[in-house]
Amino acid sequence: MSRSAGPGIGDGPDAVAAVVQRLAVLLSAGVPPQTAWGYLDITPAVSTVTEAVARGAAVTEAIDAAGSAGAAWRALAAAWAVATEAGAPLAPALREFATSLRSLAQAEREIRVALAGPIATARLVMVLPAVAVLFGLALGFNTLEVLTTSPAGIGCLILGLTLLAAGRAWNRRMVKAATPTDPAPGLLFDLVAIALAGGAPLDRARDGAVRAAAERGIVGDEVAIDRVLELSRRAGVPAGELLRSEAEELRRTARSDAQQRAASLSVKLMLPLGACVLPAFMLLGVAPLMLSVISSTVVSF
């Protein structure tokens, strides 16, 4: 069986979206789902699915077996299971899901870019005390000996390292607080929309999608989903479009919130810098240098 020779497929949302899009095209052309996987690029995750299907496993079970490769594969397994259970047309469902994965990948990229600057700043300032020690050595003063042999130097070393450890822990807590906790905003809404494409009643589609997602570690705001479904009932409009719109809005909100947190983090990082890193810089760099100068002056007399 021939296989495509394109670039390798990874485990991130963008890479999995490429797999899903190709599957959708193959299925639209009439290729059976079990056979379509054999035409994809060879990667560890795709190979796991292809081999499992060749042994007679259901496609959903095969994707689940590859799910350890990443969250995007687990999401694909959930989408495939939901579409199969609901009887939704698989090719259109996969096309919509590929679009969702690409939107999710874009949100991840924008969040990483927003946080990259503050995180790099936090890492950079943590090396300032070490630079101070090296600077003293470059000037010809044995600051390391002062820090490890004299009582005053040992005190500076202990207090400086303590401040550095505190500053590092403080930085990490602030970065963690600024990092989004939901790795896949809106994904559960997309899964419910796929279930509804099969024509299932709202409640049944909702419960099936939530169950399939929970089995694969995908969580979401079920209360918000219920509100969207209730709006669909009251307004008499298709719930699928409302759910997809809400999913996209959640991803936009996640991007905006991440950018705001990153901007705030840039300012907040000044706190551990002033309270911990700069004093550690003085204790590990400046104080030993001064002690070394005083010691050499006293010896010369």
Coordinates of C-alpha atoms in Angstrom, one line a residue:
M1 CA 0.0 0.0 0.0
S2 CA 1.5 3.4 -1.0
R3 CA 2.1 6.0 1.7
S4 CA 2.4 9.7 1.4
A5 CA 5.8 11.2 1.4
G6 CA 5.0 14.5 3.0
P7 CA 6.6 15.9 6.2
G8 CA 6.4 13.9 9.4
I9 CA 3.4 14.3 11.6
G10 CA 3.9 15.1 15.3
D11 CA 1.6 15.2 18.3
G12 CA 0.6 18.8 18.6
P13 CA -2.8 20.2 17.6
D14 CA -1.5 21.5 14.2
A15 CA 0.1 18.2 13.3
V16 CA -2.9 16.2 14.4
A17 CA -5.1 18.6 12.5
A18 CA -3.2 17.7 9.3
V19 CA -3.8 14.0 9.9
V20 CA -7.5 14.7 10.5
Q21 CA -7.8 16.8 7.4
R22 CA -6.2 14.1 5.2
L23 CA -8.5 11.5 6.7
A24 CA -11.5 13.6 5.9
V25 CA -10.4 14.0 2.3
L26 CA -9.8 10.2 2.0
L27 CA -13.1 9.4 3.6
S28 CA -14.9 11.8 1.3
A29 CA -13.4 10.1 -1.7
G30 CA -14.9 6.8 -0.5
V31 CA -11.8 5.2 1.2
P32 CA -13.0 3.0 4.2
P33 CA -11.9 4.4 7.6
Q34 CA -9.8 1.3 8.4
T35 CA -7.9 1.6 5.1
A36 CA -7.5 5.4 5.1
W37 CA -4.9 5.3 7.9
G38 CA -2.6 3.3 5.7
Y39 CA -2.2 6.3 3.4
L40 CA -0.9 8.7 6.0
D41 CA 2.7 9.6 6.8
I42 CA 4.5 7.2 9.0
T43 CA 4.9 8.5 12.6
P44 CA 4.9 6.6 15.9
A45 CA 1.3 7.6 16.6
V46 CA 0.0 6.9 13.1
S47 CA 1.9 3.6 13.1
T48 CA 0.3 2.6 16.4
V49 CA -3.2 3.2 14.9
T50 CA -2.4 1.5 11.6
E51 CA -1.0 -1.6 13.2
A52 CA -3.9 -1.9 15.7
V53 CA -6.4 -1.5 12.9
A54 CA -4.6 -4.1 10.8
R55 CA -4.9 -6.5 13.8
G56 CA -8.7 -6.0 13.7
A57 CA -9.1 -3.4 16.4
A58 CA -11.8 -0.8 16.0
V59 CA -10.5 2.6 14.9
T60 CA -11.5 4.3 18.1
E61 CA -9.6 1.7 20.2
A62 CA -6.6 2.1 17.9
I63 CA -6.6 5.9 18.4
D64 CA -7.0 5.5 22.1
A65 CA -3.9 3.3 22.0
A66 CA -2.0 6.1 20.4
G67 CA -3.5 8.7 22.8
S68 CA -0.4 8.6 25.1
A69 CA 1.4 10.5 22.3
G70 CA -0.4 13.7 23.3
A71 CA -3.6 15.5 24.2
A72 CA -4.5 16.2 20.6
W73 CA -4.6 12.5 19.8
R74 CA -6.9 11.9 22.8
A75 CA -9.1 14.6 21.5
L76 CA -9.2 12.9 18.1
A77 CA -10.1 9.6 19.7
A78 CA -13.0 11.4 21.5
A79 CA -14.2 13.1 18.3
W80 CA -14.1 9.8 16.4
A81 CA -15.9 8.0 19.2
V82 CA -18.6 10.7 19.4
A83 CA -19.2 10.8 15.7
T84 CA -19.4 7.0 15.4
E85 CA -21.8 6.7 18.4
A86 CA -24.0 9.5 17.2
G87 CA -24.0 8.3 13.6
A88 CA -22.7 11.7 12.4
P89 CA -21.1 11.7 8.9
L90 CA -17.5 11.1 9.6
A91 CA -15.8 13.1 6.9
P92 CA -17.6 16.4 7.6
A93 CA -17.2 15.9 11.3
L94 CA -13.5 15.4 10.8
R95 CA -13.2 18.5 8.7
E96 CA -14.9 20.6 11.4
F97 CA -12.7 19.0 14.0
A98 CA -9.5 19.8 12.0
T99 CA -10.6 23.4 12.0
S100 CA -11.1 23.4 15.7
L101 CA -7.6 21.8 16.3
R102 CA -6.0 24.5 14.1
S103 CA -7.8 27.2 16.1
L104 CA -6.6 25.6 19.3
A105 CA -3.0 25.4 18.0
Q106 CA -3.2 29.1 17.1
A107 CA -4.4 29.9 20.6
E108 CA -1.5 27.8 22.1
R109 CA 1.1 29.7 19.9
E110 CA -0.2 33.1 20.9
I111 CA -0.2 32.1 24.6
R112 CA 3.4 30.8 24.3
V113 CA 4.5 34.0 22.6
A114 CA 2.8 36.2 25.2
L115 CA 4.5 34.4 28.1
A116 CA 7.9 33.9 26.4
G117 CA 9.2 37.4 27.2
P118 CA 8.4 37.4 31.0
I119 CA 9.6 33.8 31.4
A120 CA 12.9 34.6 29.6
T121 CA 13.3 37.7 31.9
A122 CA 12.7 35.6 35.0
R123 CA 15.4 33.2 33.9
L124 CA 17.9 35.9 33.0
V125 CA 17.8 37.8 36.3
M126 CA 18.4 34.6 38.2
V127 CA 22.0 34.4 36.8
L128 CA 22.9 37.9 37.9
P129 CA 24.5 36.8 41.2
A130 CA 26.7 34.2 39.3
V131 CA 27.7 36.9 36.9
A132 CA 28.7 39.1 39.9
V133 CA 30.9 36.3 41.3
L134 CA 32.6 35.8 37.9
F135 CA 33.1 39.6 37.5
G136 CA 34.9 39.7 40.8
L137 CA 37.2 36.8 39.7
A138 CA 37.8 38.6 36.4
L139 CA 39.0 41.7 38.3
G140 CA 41.6 39.5 40.1
F141 CA 39.8 39.2 43.5
N142 CA 39.3 35.7 44.9
T143 CA 35.7 36.1 45.8
L144 CA 35.0 32.4 45.8
E145 CA 37.6 31.9 48.5
V146 CA 36.1 34.7 50.6
L147 CA 32.6 33.1 50.3
T148 CA 33.8 29.7 51.3
T149 CA 36.5 30.4 54.0
S150 CA 35.8 33.6 55.9
P151 CA 32.9 33.7 58.5
A152 CA 31.5 36.8 56.9
G153 CA 31.7 35.3 53.4
I154 CA 30.0 32.1 54.5
G155 CA 27.2 34.1 56.0
C156 CA 26.9 36.0 52.7
L157 CA 26.9 32.7 50.8
I158 CA 24.2 31.1 52.9
L159 CA 21.9 34.2 52.9
G160 CA 22.5 34.8 49.2
L161 CA 21.7 31.3 48.2
T162 CA 18.6 31.3 50.4
L163 CA 17.4 34.5 48.7
L164 CA 18.1 33.0 45.3
A165 CA 16.1 29.9 46.1
A166 CA 13.2 32.1 47.4
G167 CA 13.3 34.3 44.3
R168 CA 13.3 31.2 42.0
A169 CA 10.3 29.7 43.8
W170 CA 8.5 33.1 43.7
N171 CA 9.2 33.4 40.0
R172 CA 7.9 29.9 39.3
R173 CA 4.7 30.5 41.2
M174 CA 4.0 33.7 39.4
V175 CA 4.7 32.1 36.0
K176 CA 2.5 29.1 36.9
A177 CA -0.3 31.4 37.9
A178 CA -0.1 33.2 34.6
T179 CA -0.2 30.0 32.6
P180 CA -3.7 28.9 31.4
T181 CA -5.0 25.9 33.3
D182 CA -7.3 24.7 30.4
P183 CA -5.1 23.2 27.7
A184 CA -8.0 22.9 25.3
P185 CA -10.6 25.7 25.7
G186 CA -13.8 25.0 23.9
L187 CA -13.0 21.4 22.9
L188 CA -15.9 19.9 24.8
F189 CA -18.3 22.3 22.9
D190 CA -16.9 21.0 19.6
L191 CA -17.4 17.4 20.7
V192 CA -21.1 18.1 21.6
A193 CA -21.5 19.8 18.2
I194 CA -20.2 16.7 16.4
A195 CA -22.6 14.5 18.4
L196 CA -25.5 16.8 17.3
A197 CA -24.5 16.4 13.7
G198 CA -25.7 12.8 13.9
G199 CA -29.2 14.0 14.6
A200 CA -29.3 12.8 18.2
P201 CA -31.5 14.6 20.8
L202 CA -29.8 17.4 22.6
D203 CA -29.5 15.7 26.0
R204 CA -28.4 12.4 24.5
A205 CA -25.8 14.1 22.3
R206 CA -24.5 16.2 25.3
D207 CA -24.2 13.2 27.6
G208 CA -22.5 11.0 25.0
A209 CA -19.9 13.7 24.1
V210 CA -19.2 14.4 27.8
R211 CA -18.8 10.7 28.6
A212 CA -16.4 10.2 25.6
A213 CA -14.4 13.3 26.6
A214 CA -14.2 12.3 30.3
E215 CA -12.9 8.8 29.4
R216 CA -10.0 10.5 27.7
G217 CA -9.2 13.2 30.3
I218 CA -10.9 16.1 28.4
V219 CA -12.9 18.4 30.6
G220 CA -14.9 21.5 30.0
D221 CA -17.6 23.8 31.4
E222 CA -20.7 21.5 31.3
V223 CA -22.9 24.2 32.8
A224 CA -22.0 26.6 30.0
I225 CA -22.9 23.8 27.5
D226 CA -26.2 23.4 29.1
R227 CA -26.9 27.1 28.8
V228 CA -26.1 27.0 25.1
L229 CA -28.4 24.0 24.6
E230 CA -31.2 25.7 26.5
L231 CA -30.7 28.8 24.3
S232 CA -31.1 26.6 21.3
R233 CA -34.3 25.2 22.6
R234 CA -35.8 28.5 23.4
A235 CA -34.7 30.3 20.2
G236 CA -35.4 27.3 18.0
V237 CA -32.0 27.6 16.3
P238 CA -29.4 24.8 15.5
A239 CA -27.3 24.1 18.6
G240 CA -24.3 23.0 16.6
E241 CA -23.5 26.5 15.3
L242 CA -24.1 28.0 18.7
L243 CA -21.7 25.5 20.3
R244 CA -19.0 26.0 17.7
S245 CA -19.3 29.8 18.1
E246 CA -19.0 29.5 21.8
A247 CA -15.9 27.2 21.5
E248 CA -14.2 29.8 19.3
E249 CA -15.2 32.6 21.7
L250 CA -13.6 30.6 24.6
R251 CA -10.4 30.3 22.6
R252 CA -10.3 34.0 21.8
T253 CA -10.9 34.7 25.5
A254 CA -8.1 32.4 26.5
R255 CA -5.7 34.2 24.1
S256 CA -6.8 37.6 25.4
D257 CA -6.5 36.5 29.1
A258 CA -3.0 35.0 28.5
Q259 CA -1.8 38.2 26.9
Q260 CA -3.1 40.3 29.8
R261 CA -1.5 37.9 32.4
A262 CA 1.8 38.0 30.5
A263 CA 1.7 41.9 30.5
S264 CA 1.0 41.8 34.3
L265 CA 3.6 39.2 34.9
S266 CA 6.3 41.5 33.3
V267 CA 5.6 44.0 36.1
K268 CA 5.1 41.5 38.9
L269 CA 8.5 39.9 38.2
M270 CA 10.1 43.1 39.5
L271 CA 9.0 42.1 43.0
P272 CA 11.3 39.0 43.4
L273 CA 13.9 40.9 41.5
G274 CA 14.0 43.7 44.1
A275 CA 13.3 41.6 47.1
C276 CA 15.5 38.5 46.4
V277 CA 17.7 38.6 43.4
L278 CA 19.3 42.0 43.8
P279 CA 20.1 41.5 47.5
A280 CA 21.5 38.1 46.5
F281 CA 23.6 39.9 43.9
M282 CA 24.9 42.2 46.6
L283 CA 25.7 39.3 49.0
L284 CA 27.3 37.0 46.5
G285 CA 29.0 39.5 44.2
V286 CA 29.5 42.9 45.8
A287 CA 30.0 42.0 49.5
P288 CA 32.8 39.3 48.8
L289 CA 34.5 41.8 46.5
M290 CA 34.5 44.4 49.2
L291 CA 35.7 41.8 51.8
S292 CA 38.4 40.8 49.5
V293 CA 39.6 44.4 49.0
I294 CA 39.5 45.0 52.7
S295 CA 41.4 41.8 53.4
S296 CA 44.1 42.5 50.9
T297 CA 44.4 46.1 52.2
V298 CA 44.8 44.9 55.8
V299 CA 47.4 42.3 54.8
S300 CA 49.4 44.8 52.9
F301 CA 49.7 46.9 56.0

